[in-house]
Amino acid sequence: QGNKATHVPQVRFLKEQAIGIYELVLTRYPDTPLKARCLFNMGQEHRELGNYEKMREVLGRLVEEHEDSPLRRDSLLILGDDQFDRGKLEGAVVYFRKIIDSGLSRITGLAHYKLAWVYVNQVECKPALTHFEAAIRETQRWVDSPMAGQSELGAQTDTDVRREALVDLIYCYTQERKPE
């Protein structure tokens, strides 16, 4: 247990040091092609340190300044989750819709899935069911696409939410569809 106590301050120090390095890179090399990556990583470090306001600021900057970066969708997902977790459901809707509106990607189905849960939390089964079904359909479209499995910058694996969406749509399905 004494070992854990020693590592926590060390980890915090290393994360803060990493943030400092990213800031230095962005200051010294403002036109670096790795700018979006630096912002994303810095946002992740702030998130892990619990600096949520700073995380929102940094990832928001990435979203605004780097519309063509694959990391933009990941940032929108994180920002949407942050809004959802803070009970700001309308804010979450905005971020998840931006992912959906940006075209087919490895997280389009996930964005529909998360949007469905926004509607479940608002006790609106009809749009929730629509988005659970879209999560299944869009994930399948991605799996069937030639882009599936190709690495986007920052992407580790494809995100498959078909099973979760199918299980989670049951309540809304029974509310919106006739038994037969």
Coordinates of N, CA, C and O in Angstrom, one line a residue:
Q1 N 0.8 -1.2 0.0 CA 0.0 0.0 0.0 C 0.9 1.3 0.0 O 0.5 2.2 -0.6
G2 N 2.0 1.2 0.7 CA 2.9 2.4 0.6 C 3.4 2.7 -0.8 O 3.6 3.8 -1.1
N3 N 3.4 1.6 -1.6 CA 3.9 1.7 -2.9 C 2.9 2.6 -3.8 O 3.3 3.4 -4.6
K4 N 1.6 2.4 -3.5 CA 0.5 3.1 -4.2 C 0.7 4.6 -3.9 O 0.6 5.5 -4.8
A5 N 0.9 5.0 -2.7 CA 1.0 6.4 -2.3 C 2.2 7.0 -3.0 O 2.1 8.2 -3.3
T6 N 3.2 6.3 -3.2 CA 4.4 6.9 -3.9 C 4.1 7.1 -5.3 O 4.6 8.1 -5.9
H7 N 3.4 6.2 -6.0 CA 3.1 6.4 -7.4 C 2.1 7.5 -7.7 O 2.2 8.1 -8.8
V8 N 1.1 7.7 -6.9 CA 0.1 8.7 -7.3 C 0.7 10.1 -7.5 O 0.5 10.7 -8.5
P9 N 1.5 10.6 -6.5 CA 2.2 11.9 -6.8 C 3.1 11.9 -8.0 O 3.2 12.8 -8.7
Q10 N 3.8 10.7 -8.2 CA 4.7 10.6 -9.3 C 3.9 10.7 -10.6 O 4.3 11.3 -11.6
V11 N 2.7 10.0 -10.7 CA 1.9 10.0 -11.9 C 1.4 11.4 -12.1 O 1.4 11.9 -13.3
R12 N 0.9 12.0 -11.1 CA 0.4 13.4 -11.2 C 1.5 14.3 -11.8 O 1.2 15.1 -12.7
F13 N 2.7 14.2 -11.2 CA 3.8 15.0 -11.7 C 4.1 14.8 -13.2 O 4.3 15.7 -13.9
L14 N 4.1 13.5 -13.6 CA 4.4 13.1 -14.9 C 3.3 13.7 -15.9 O 3.6 14.1 -17.0
K15 N 2.1 13.6 -15.5 CA 1.0 14.1 -16.3 C 1.1 15.6 -16.5 O 0.9 16.2 -17.5
E16 N 1.4 16.3 -15.4 CA 1.6 17.8 -15.4 C 2.8 18.1 -16.3 O 2.7 19.1 -17.0
Q17 N 3.8 17.3 -16.2 CA 5.0 17.5 -17.0 C 4.7 17.3 -18.5 O 5.1 18.1 -19.4
A18 N 3.9 16.3 -18.8 CA 3.4 16.1 -20.2 C 2.6 17.2 -20.7 O 2.9 17.7 -21.9
I19 N 1.7 17.8 -19.9 CA 0.9 18.9 -20.3 C 1.9 20.1 -20.7 O 1.7 20.8 -21.7
G20 N 2.9 20.3 -19.8 CA 3.9 21.4 -20.1 C 4.6 21.2 -21.4 O 4.8 22.1 -22.1
I21 N 4.9 19.9 -21.7 CA 5.6 19.7 -23.0 C 4.7 19.9 -24.1 O 5.1 20.5 -25.1
Y22 N 3.5 19.5 -24.1 CA 2.5 19.8 -25.2 C 2.3 21.3 -25.4 O 2.3 21.7 -26.5
E23 N 2.2 22.0 -24.3 CA 2.1 23.5 -24.4 C 3.3 24.1 -25.0 O 3.2 25.0 -25.8
L24 N 4.5 23.6 -24.6 CA 5.7 24.1 -25.2 C 5.8 23.8 -26.7 O 6.2 24.7 -27.5
V25 N 5.4 22.6 -27.1 CA 5.4 22.3 -28.5 C 4.5 23.2 -29.3 O 4.8 23.7 -30.4
L26 N 3.3 23.4 -28.7 CA 2.3 24.2 -29.4 C 2.8 25.7 -29.5 O 2.4 26.4 -30.5
T27 N 3.5 26.1 -28.5 CA 4.0 27.5 -28.5 C 5.2 27.7 -29.5 O 5.2 28.6 -30.3
R28 N 6.1 26.7 -29.4 CA 7.3 26.8 -30.3 C 7.0 26.5 -31.8 O 7.7 27.0 -32.7
Y29 N 6.1 25.6 -32.0 CA 5.8 25.1 -33.3 C 4.3 25.1 -33.6 O 3.6 24.1 -33.7
P30 N 3.8 26.4 -33.7 CA 2.3 26.5 -33.8 C 1.7 25.9 -35.1 O 0.5 25.6 -35.1
D31 N 2.5 25.6 -36.1 CA 2.0 25.1 -37.3 C 2.4 23.6 -37.5 O 2.3 23.0 -38.6
T32 N 2.8 22.9 -36.4 CA 3.1 21.5 -36.5 C 1.9 20.7 -37.0 O 0.8 21.0 -36.5
P33 N 2.2 19.7 -37.8 CA 1.1 18.8 -38.2 C 0.6 18.0 -37.0 O -0.5 17.3 -37.2
L34 N 1.3 18.0 -35.9 CA 0.9 17.2 -34.8 C 0.1 18.0 -33.8 O -0.2 17.6 -32.6
K35 N -0.4 19.2 -34.2 CA -1.1 20.1 -33.3 C -2.4 19.5 -32.7 O -2.6 19.5 -31.5
A36 N -3.2 18.8 -33.6 CA -4.4 18.2 -33.1 C -4.0 17.1 -32.1 O -4.7 16.9 -31.1
R37 N -3.0 16.3 -32.4 CA -2.6 15.2 -31.5 C -2.2 15.8 -30.1 O -2.5 15.3 -29.1
C38 N -1.4 16.9 -30.2 CA -0.9 17.5 -28.9 C -2.2 18.0 -28.1 O -2.2 17.8 -26.9
L39 N -3.1 18.6 -28.8 CA -4.3 19.1 -28.1 C -5.1 18.0 -27.5 O -5.6 18.0 -26.3
F40 N -5.3 16.9 -28.3 CA -6.0 15.7 -27.8 C -5.3 15.1 -26.6 O -6.0 14.8 -25.6
N41 N -4.0 14.9 -26.7 CA -3.3 14.3 -25.6 C -3.4 15.2 -24.3 O -3.5 14.7 -23.2
M42 N -3.2 16.5 -24.6 CA -3.3 17.4 -23.4 C -4.7 17.4 -22.8 O -4.8 17.4 -21.5
G43 N -5.7 17.3 -23.6 CA -7.1 17.2 -23.1 C -7.2 15.9 -22.2 O -7.9 15.9 -21.2
Q44 N -6.7 14.8 -22.7 CA -6.8 13.5 -22.0 C -6.0 13.6 -20.7 O -6.5 13.1 -19.7
E45 N -4.9 14.3 -20.7 CA -4.1 14.4 -19.4 C -4.9 15.3 -18.4 O -5.0 14.9 -17.2
H46 N -5.5 16.4 -18.9 CA -6.3 17.2 -18.0 C -7.5 16.4 -17.4 O -7.9 16.5 -16.3
R47 N -8.1 15.6 -18.3 CA -9.2 14.7 -17.9 C -8.8 13.8 -16.8 O -9.5 13.6 -15.8
E48 N -7.7 13.1 -17.0 CA -7.2 12.1 -16.0 C -6.8 12.8 -14.7 O -6.9 12.2 -13.6
L49 N -6.4 14.1 -14.8 CA -6.1 14.8 -13.5 C -7.3 15.4 -12.9 O -7.2 15.9 -11.8
G50 N -8.4 15.3 -13.5 CA -9.7 15.9 -13.0 C -9.8 17.4 -13.2 O -10.7 18.1 -12.7
N51 N -9.0 17.9 -14.2 CA -9.1 19.3 -14.6 C -10.1 19.4 -15.7 O -9.7 19.7 -16.9
Y52 N -11.4 19.3 -15.4 CA -12.4 19.1 -16.4 C -12.6 20.4 -17.2 O -12.8 20.4 -18.4
E53 N -12.5 21.6 -16.5 CA -12.7 22.8 -17.2 C -11.6 23.0 -18.3 O -11.9 23.4 -19.4
K54 N -10.4 22.7 -17.9 CA -9.3 22.8 -18.8 C -9.4 21.8 -20.0 O -9.1 22.1 -21.1
M55 N -9.9 20.6 -19.6 CA -10.1 19.6 -20.6 C -11.1 20.1 -21.7 O -10.9 20.0 -22.9
R56 N -12.2 20.7 -21.2 CA -13.2 21.2 -22.1 C -12.6 22.3 -23.0 O -12.9 22.3 -24.2
E57 N -11.8 23.1 -22.4 CA -11.2 24.2 -23.2 C -10.3 23.7 -24.3 O -10.4 24.1 -25.5
V58 N -9.4 22.7 -23.9 CA -8.5 22.2 -24.9 C -9.1 21.4 -26.0 O -8.8 21.6 -27.2
L59 N -10.1 20.5 -25.6 CA -10.7 19.7 -26.6 C -11.7 20.5 -27.5 O -11.8 20.3 -28.7
G60 N -12.3 21.6 -26.9 CA -13.1 22.5 -27.6 C -12.3 23.2 -28.7 O -12.7 23.4 -29.8
R61 N -11.0 23.6 -28.3 CA -10.1 24.2 -29.3 C -9.8 23.2 -30.4 O -9.8 23.6 -31.6
L62 N -9.6 22.0 -30.1 CA -9.3 21.0 -31.2 C -10.5 20.9 -32.1 O -10.4 20.9 -33.3
V63 N -11.7 20.8 -31.5 CA -12.9 20.7 -32.3 C -13.1 21.9 -33.3 O -13.4 21.7 -34.5
E64 N -12.8 23.1 -32.8 CA -13.0 24.3 -33.6 C -11.9 24.5 -34.6 O -12.2 24.9 -35.8
E65 N -10.7 24.2 -34.3 CA -9.5 24.5 -35.2 C -9.1 23.3 -36.1 O -8.4 23.6 -37.1
H66 N -9.6 22.1 -35.9 CA -9.2 21.0 -36.7 C -10.3 20.1 -37.2 O -10.5 18.9 -36.8
E67 N -11.1 20.7 -38.0 CA -12.3 20.0 -38.5 C -12.0 18.8 -39.3 O -12.9 17.9 -39.4
D68 N -10.8 18.7 -39.9 CA -10.5 17.5 -40.7 C -9.8 16.4 -39.9 O -9.5 15.4 -40.5
S69 N -9.5 16.6 -38.7 CA -8.7 15.7 -37.9 C -9.6 14.5 -37.4 O -10.7 14.8 -36.9
P70 N -9.2 13.3 -37.5 CA -10.0 12.2 -37.0 C -10.1 12.3 -35.5 O -11.1 11.8 -34.9
L71 N -9.3 13.0 -34.8 CA -9.4 13.2 -33.4 C -10.5 14.2 -33.0 O -10.9 14.2 -31.8
R72 N -11.0 14.9 -34.0 CA -12.2 15.8 -33.7 C -13.4 15.0 -33.2 O -14.0 15.3 -32.2
R73 N -13.7 13.9 -33.9 CA -14.8 13.0 -33.4 C -14.6 12.5 -32.0 O -15.5 12.4 -31.2
D74 N -13.4 12.0 -31.8 CA -13.1 11.5 -30.4 C -13.2 12.6 -29.4 O -13.7 12.4 -28.3
S75 N -12.8 13.8 -29.7 CA -13.0 15.0 -28.8 C -14.5 15.3 -28.6 O -14.9 15.5 -27.5
L76 N -15.2 15.2 -29.7 CA -16.7 15.5 -29.6 C -17.3 14.4 -28.7 O -18.2 14.7 -27.8
L77 N -16.9 13.2 -28.8 CA -17.4 12.1 -27.9 C -17.1 12.4 -26.5 O -18.0 12.2 -25.6
I78 N -15.9 12.7 -26.2 CA -15.5 13.0 -24.8 C -16.3 14.2 -24.3 O -16.8 14.2 -23.1
L79 N -16.4 15.2 -25.1 CA -17.2 16.4 -24.6 C -18.7 16.1 -24.4 O -19.3 16.6 -23.5
G80 N -19.2 15.3 -25.3 CA -20.6 14.8 -25.1 C -20.8 14.0 -23.9 O -21.8 14.2 -23.1
D81 N -19.9 13.1 -23.6 CA -19.9 12.3 -22.4 C -19.8 13.2 -21.2 O -20.5 13.0 -20.2
D82 N -19.0 14.2 -21.2 CA -18.8 15.1 -20.1 C -20.2 15.9 -19.8 O -20.6 16.0 -18.7
Q83 N -20.8 16.3 -20.9 CA -22.1 17.0 -20.7 C -23.1 16.0 -20.1 O -23.9 16.4 -19.2
F84 N -23.2 14.8 -20.7 CA -24.1 13.8 -20.2 C -23.9 13.5 -18.7 O -24.8 13.5 -17.9
D85 N -22.6 13.3 -18.3 CA -22.3 13.0 -16.9 C -22.6 14.1 -16.0 O -22.9 13.9 -14.8
R86 N -22.6 15.4 -16.5 CA -23.0 16.5 -15.7 C -24.5 16.8 -15.7 O -24.9 17.8 -15.2
G87 N -25.2 16.0 -16.4 CA -26.7 16.2 -16.5 C -27.1 17.2 -17.4 O -28.3 17.6 -17.5
K88 N -26.2 17.7 -18.3 CA -26.5 18.7 -19.3 C -26.9 18.0 -20.6 O -26.1 17.9 -21.6
L89 N -28.0 17.4 -20.6 CA -28.4 16.5 -21.7 C -28.5 17.2 -23.1 O -28.1 16.6 -24.1
E90 N -29.0 18.4 -23.1 CA -29.1 19.1 -24.4 C -27.7 19.4 -24.9 O -27.5 19.4 -26.1
G91 N -26.8 19.7 -24.1 CA -25.4 19.9 -24.5 C -24.8 18.6 -25.1 O -24.1 18.6 -26.1
A92 N -25.1 17.5 -24.4 CA -24.7 16.2 -24.9 C -25.2 15.9 -26.3 O -24.5 15.5 -27.2
V93 N -26.5 16.3 -26.5 CA -27.1 16.1 -27.8 C -26.3 16.8 -28.9 O -26.1 16.3 -30.0
V94 N -25.9 18.0 -28.6 CA -25.2 18.8 -29.6 C -23.9 18.1 -30.1 O -23.6 18.0 -31.3
Y95 N -23.2 17.6 -29.1 CA -21.9 17.0 -29.4 C -22.1 15.7 -30.2 O -21.4 15.4 -31.1
F96 N -23.1 14.8 -29.7 CA -23.3 13.6 -30.4 C -23.8 13.8 -31.8 O -23.4 13.0 -32.7
R97 N -24.7 14.8 -32.0 CA -25.2 15.0 -33.3 C -24.1 15.5 -34.3 O -24.1 15.2 -35.5
K98 N -23.1 16.2 -33.8 CA -22.0 16.7 -34.6 C -21.2 15.4 -35.1 O -20.7 15.4 -36.2
I99 N -21.1 14.4 -34.3 CA -20.4 13.2 -34.7 C -21.2 12.6 -35.8 O -20.7 12.2 -36.9
I100 N -22.5 12.4 -35.6 CA -23.4 11.8 -36.6 C -23.4 12.6 -37.9 O -23.3 12.0 -39.0
D101 N -23.4 13.9 -37.8 CA -23.5 14.7 -39.0 C -22.2 14.8 -39.8 O -22.1 15.2 -40.9
S102 N -21.1 14.3 -39.1 CA -19.8 14.4 -39.8 C -19.5 13.2 -40.7 O -18.5 13.1 -41.3
G103 N -20.5 12.3 -40.9 CA -20.4 11.2 -41.8 C -20.0 9.9 -41.1 O -19.7 9.9 -39.9
L104 N -19.9 8.8 -41.8 CA -19.7 7.5 -41.3 C -18.2 7.4 -40.7 O -17.3 7.8 -41.4
S105 N -18.1 6.9 -39.5 CA -16.8 6.7 -38.9 C -16.9 5.5 -37.9 O -18.0 5.0 -37.7
R106 N -15.8 5.2 -37.3 CA -15.8 4.0 -36.4 C -16.7 4.3 -35.1 O -17.0 3.4 -34.4
I107 N -17.0 5.6 -34.9 CA -17.8 5.9 -33.7 C -19.2 6.5 -34.0 O -19.9 7.0 -33.1
T108 N -19.6 6.5 -35.3 CA -21.0 6.9 -35.6 C -22.0 6.2 -34.9 O -23.0 6.7 -34.3
G109 N -21.9 4.8 -34.9 CA -22.9 4.0 -34.2 C -22.9 4.3 -32.7 O -23.9 4.4 -32.0
L110 N -21.7 4.5 -32.1 CA -21.6 4.8 -30.7 C -22.3 6.2 -30.4 O -22.9 6.3 -29.4
A111 N -22.1 7.1 -31.3 CA -22.8 8.4 -31.1 C -24.3 8.3 -31.1 O -25.0 8.9 -30.2
H112 N -24.8 7.4 -32.0 CA -26.3 7.2 -32.0 C -26.7 6.5 -30.6 O -27.7 6.8 -30.1
Y113 N -25.9 5.5 -30.2 CA -26.1 4.8 -29.0 C -26.2 5.8 -27.8 O -27.1 5.7 -27.0
K114 N -25.2 6.6 -27.7 CA -25.2 7.6 -26.6 C -26.4 8.6 -26.7 O -26.9 9.0 -25.7
L115 N -26.7 9.0 -27.9 CA -27.8 9.9 -28.1 C -29.1 9.2 -27.7 O -30.0 9.8 -27.0
A116 N -29.2 7.9 -27.9 CA -30.4 7.1 -27.5 C -30.5 7.2 -26.0 O -31.6 7.4 -25.5
W117 N -29.4 7.1 -25.3 CA -29.5 7.1 -23.8 C -29.8 8.5 -23.3 O -30.4 8.6 -22.2
V118 N -29.5 9.5 -24.0 CA -30.0 10.9 -23.7 C -31.5 10.9 -23.7 O -32.1 11.3 -22.7
Y119 N -32.1 10.3 -24.7 CA -33.5 10.3 -24.8 C -34.2 9.4 -23.8 O -35.2 9.7 -23.3
V120 N -33.5 8.3 -23.5 CA -34.0 7.4 -22.4 C -34.1 8.2 -21.1 O -35.1 8.1 -20.4
N121 N -33.1 9.0 -20.8 CA -33.0 9.8 -19.6 C -34.1 10.9 -19.6 O -34.4 11.4 -18.6
Q122 N -34.5 11.3 -20.8 CA -35.5 12.3 -20.9 C -36.9 11.7 -21.0 O -37.9 12.4 -21.3
V123 N -37.0 10.3 -20.9 CA -38.2 9.6 -21.0 C -38.9 9.8 -22.3 O -40.1 10.1 -22.4
E124 N -38.1 9.8 -23.4 CA -38.6 9.9 -24.7 C -38.2 8.7 -25.5 O -37.2 8.6 -26.2
C125 N -39.1 7.7 -25.5 CA -38.8 6.4 -26.1 C -38.8 6.4 -27.6 O -38.0 5.7 -28.2
K126 N -39.6 7.2 -28.3 CA -39.6 7.2 -29.7 C -38.3 7.6 -30.3 O -37.7 6.8 -31.1
P127 N -37.7 8.7 -29.9 CA -36.4 9.1 -30.5 C -35.3 8.1 -30.0 O -34.3 7.9 -30.7
A128 N -35.4 7.6 -28.7 CA -34.4 6.7 -28.2 C -34.4 5.5 -29.0 O -33.3 5.0 -29.4
L129 N -35.6 4.9 -29.4 CA -35.6 3.7 -30.2 C -35.0 4.0 -31.6 O -34.3 3.1 -32.1
T130 N -35.3 5.1 -32.1 CA -34.8 5.5 -33.4 C -33.2 5.5 -33.4 O -32.6 4.9 -34.3
H131 N -32.7 6.0 -32.3 CA -31.2 6.1 -32.3 C -30.6 4.7 -31.9 O -29.5 4.4 -32.3
F132 N -31.2 3.9 -31.1 CA -30.7 2.6 -30.8 C -30.7 1.8 -32.1 O -29.7 1.1 -32.4
E133 N -31.7 1.9 -32.9 CA -31.8 1.2 -34.2 C -30.7 1.7 -35.1 O -30.0 0.9 -35.8
A134 N -30.5 3.0 -35.1 CA -29.5 3.6 -35.9 C -28.1 3.2 -35.5 O -27.2 3.0 -36.3
A135 N -27.9 3.0 -34.2 CA -26.6 2.5 -33.7 C -26.3 1.2 -34.3 O -25.1 0.9 -34.7
I136 N -27.3 0.3 -34.3 CA -27.1 -1.0 -34.9 C -26.8 -0.9 -36.4 O -25.8 -1.5 -36.9
R137 N -27.6 -0.1 -37.1 CA -27.5 0.0 -38.5 C -26.1 0.7 -38.9 O -25.4 0.2 -39.8
E138 N -25.8 1.8 -38.3 CA -24.5 2.5 -38.6 C -23.3 1.7 -38.2 O -22.3 1.8 -38.9
T139 N -23.3 1.0 -37.1 CA -22.2 0.1 -36.8 C -22.0 -0.9 -37.9 O -20.9 -1.2 -38.3
Q140 N -23.1 -1.5 -38.3 CA -23.0 -2.5 -39.4 C -22.5 -1.9 -40.7 O -21.7 -2.5 -41.3
R141 N -23.0 -0.7 -41.0 CA -22.4 0.0 -42.2 C -20.9 0.2 -42.1 O -20.2 0.0 -43.1
W142 N -20.5 0.5 -40.9 CA -19.0 0.7 -40.7 C -18.3 -0.6 -40.9 O -17.3 -0.7 -41.5
V143 N -18.8 -1.7 -40.2 CA -18.2 -3.0 -40.3 C -18.1 -3.5 -41.7 O -17.1 -4.1 -42.1
D144 N -19.1 -3.2 -42.5 CA -19.1 -3.6 -43.9 C -18.3 -2.7 -44.8 O -18.1 -3.0 -46.0
S145 N -17.9 -1.5 -44.4 CA -17.2 -0.6 -45.2 C -15.8 -0.9 -45.4 O -15.2 -1.6 -44.5
P146 N -15.2 -0.5 -46.5 CA -13.7 -0.8 -46.7 C -12.8 0.0 -45.7 O -11.7 -0.4 -45.5
M147 N -13.4 0.9 -45.0 CA -12.6 1.7 -44.0 C -12.5 0.9 -42.7 O -11.6 1.3 -41.9
A148 N -13.4 0.0 -42.4 CA -13.3 -0.7 -41.1 C -12.0 -1.4 -40.9 O -11.4 -2.0 -41.8
G149 N -11.5 -1.3 -39.7 CA -10.2 -1.9 -39.3 C -9.0 -1.0 -39.7 O -7.9 -1.3 -39.2
Q150 N -9.2 0.0 -40.6 CA -8.1 0.9 -40.9 C -7.9 1.8 -39.7 O -8.9 2.3 -39.1
S151 N -6.7 2.1 -39.4 CA -6.4 2.9 -38.2 C -6.6 4.4 -38.6 O -6.0 4.9 -39.5
E152 N -7.5 5.1 -37.9 CA -7.6 6.5 -37.9 C -6.6 7.0 -36.9 O -6.2 6.3 -36.0
L153 N -6.1 8.2 -37.1 CA -5.2 8.8 -36.1 C -5.8 8.7 -34.7 O -6.9 9.3 -34.5
G154 N -5.2 8.0 -33.8 CA -5.8 8.0 -32.5 C -6.7 6.8 -32.2 O -7.1 6.5 -31.1
A155 N -7.2 6.1 -33.3 CA -8.1 5.0 -33.1 C -7.4 3.7 -32.8 O -6.4 3.4 -33.5
Q156 N -7.8 3.0 -31.8 CA -7.2 1.8 -31.5 C -8.0 0.6 -32.1 O -7.4 -0.3 -32.7
T157 N -9.3 0.7 -32.0 CA -10.1 -0.4 -32.5 C -11.4 0.2 -33.0 O -11.8 1.3 -32.6
D158 N -12.1 -0.6 -33.8 CA -13.5 -0.2 -34.2 C -14.4 -0.3 -32.9 O -14.1 -1.1 -32.1
T159 N -15.4 0.5 -32.9 CA -16.3 0.4 -31.8 C -17.6 -0.2 -32.2 O -18.4 0.3 -33.0
D160 N -17.9 -1.4 -31.7 CA -19.1 -2.1 -32.0 C -20.1 -2.1 -30.9 O -19.9 -2.7 -29.8
V161 N -21.2 -1.4 -31.1 CA -22.2 -1.3 -30.0 C -23.5 -2.0 -30.4 O -24.6 -1.8 -29.8
R162 N -23.4 -2.9 -31.4 CA -24.7 -3.6 -31.9 C -25.4 -4.4 -30.8 O -26.6 -4.2 -30.6
R163 N -24.6 -5.2 -30.1 CA -25.2 -6.0 -29.0 C -25.8 -5.2 -27.9 O -27.0 -5.4 -27.5
E164 N -25.1 -4.2 -27.5 CA -25.6 -3.3 -26.4 C -26.8 -2.5 -26.8 O -27.8 -2.4 -26.0
A165 N -26.8 -2.0 -28.0 CA -28.0 -1.3 -28.5 C -29.2 -2.2 -28.6 O -30.3 -1.8 -28.2
L166 N -29.0 -3.4 -29.1 CA -30.1 -4.4 -29.2 C -30.7 -4.7 -27.8 O -31.9 -4.7 -27.6
V167 N -29.8 -4.9 -26.8 CA -30.3 -5.2 -25.5 C -31.0 -4.0 -24.9 O -32.1 -4.1 -24.3
D168 N -30.4 -2.8 -25.0 CA -30.9 -1.6 -24.4 C -32.2 -1.0 -25.0 O -32.9 -0.3 -24.4
L169 N -32.5 -1.4 -26.3 CA -33.7 -0.9 -26.9 C -34.9 -1.6 -26.5 O -36.1 -1.1 -26.8
I170 N -34.8 -2.7 -25.7 CA -36.0 -3.5 -25.4 C -37.1 -2.7 -24.7 O -38.3 -2.8 -25.1
Y171 N -36.8 -1.9 -23.7 CA -37.8 -1.2 -23.0 C -38.6 -0.2 -23.9 O -39.8 -0.2 -24.0
C172 N -37.8 0.6 -24.7 CA -38.5 1.5 -25.6 C -39.2 0.8 -26.7 O -40.2 1.3 -27.2
Y173 N -38.7 -0.3 -27.1 CA -39.4 -1.1 -28.2 C -40.8 -1.5 -27.7 O -41.7 -1.4 -28.4
T174 N -40.8 -2.0 -26.5 CA -42.1 -2.4 -25.9 C -43.1 -1.2 -25.7 O -44.3 -1.4 -25.7
Q175 N -42.6 -0.1 -25.6 CA -43.4 1.1 -25.4 C -43.9 1.7 -26.7 O -45.0 2.3 -26.8
E176 N -43.1 1.5 -27.8 CA -43.4 2.1 -29.1 C -43.9 1.2 -30.2 O -44.5 1.7 -31.1
R177 N -43.8 -0.1 -30.0 CA -44.2 -1.0 -31.1 C -45.3 -1.9 -30.5 O -45.3 -2.3 -29.4
K178 N -46.1 -2.3 -31.4 CA -47.2 -3.2 -31.1 C -46.7 -4.6 -30.8 O -45.7 -5.0 -31.4
P179 N -47.3 -5.4 -29.9 CA -46.8 -6.7 -29.5 C -46.6 -7.7 -30.7 O -45.6 -8.4 -30.8
E180 N -47.4 -7.6 -31.7 CA -47.3 -8.5 -32.8 C -46.2 -8.0 -33.7 O -45.6 -8.7 -34.5

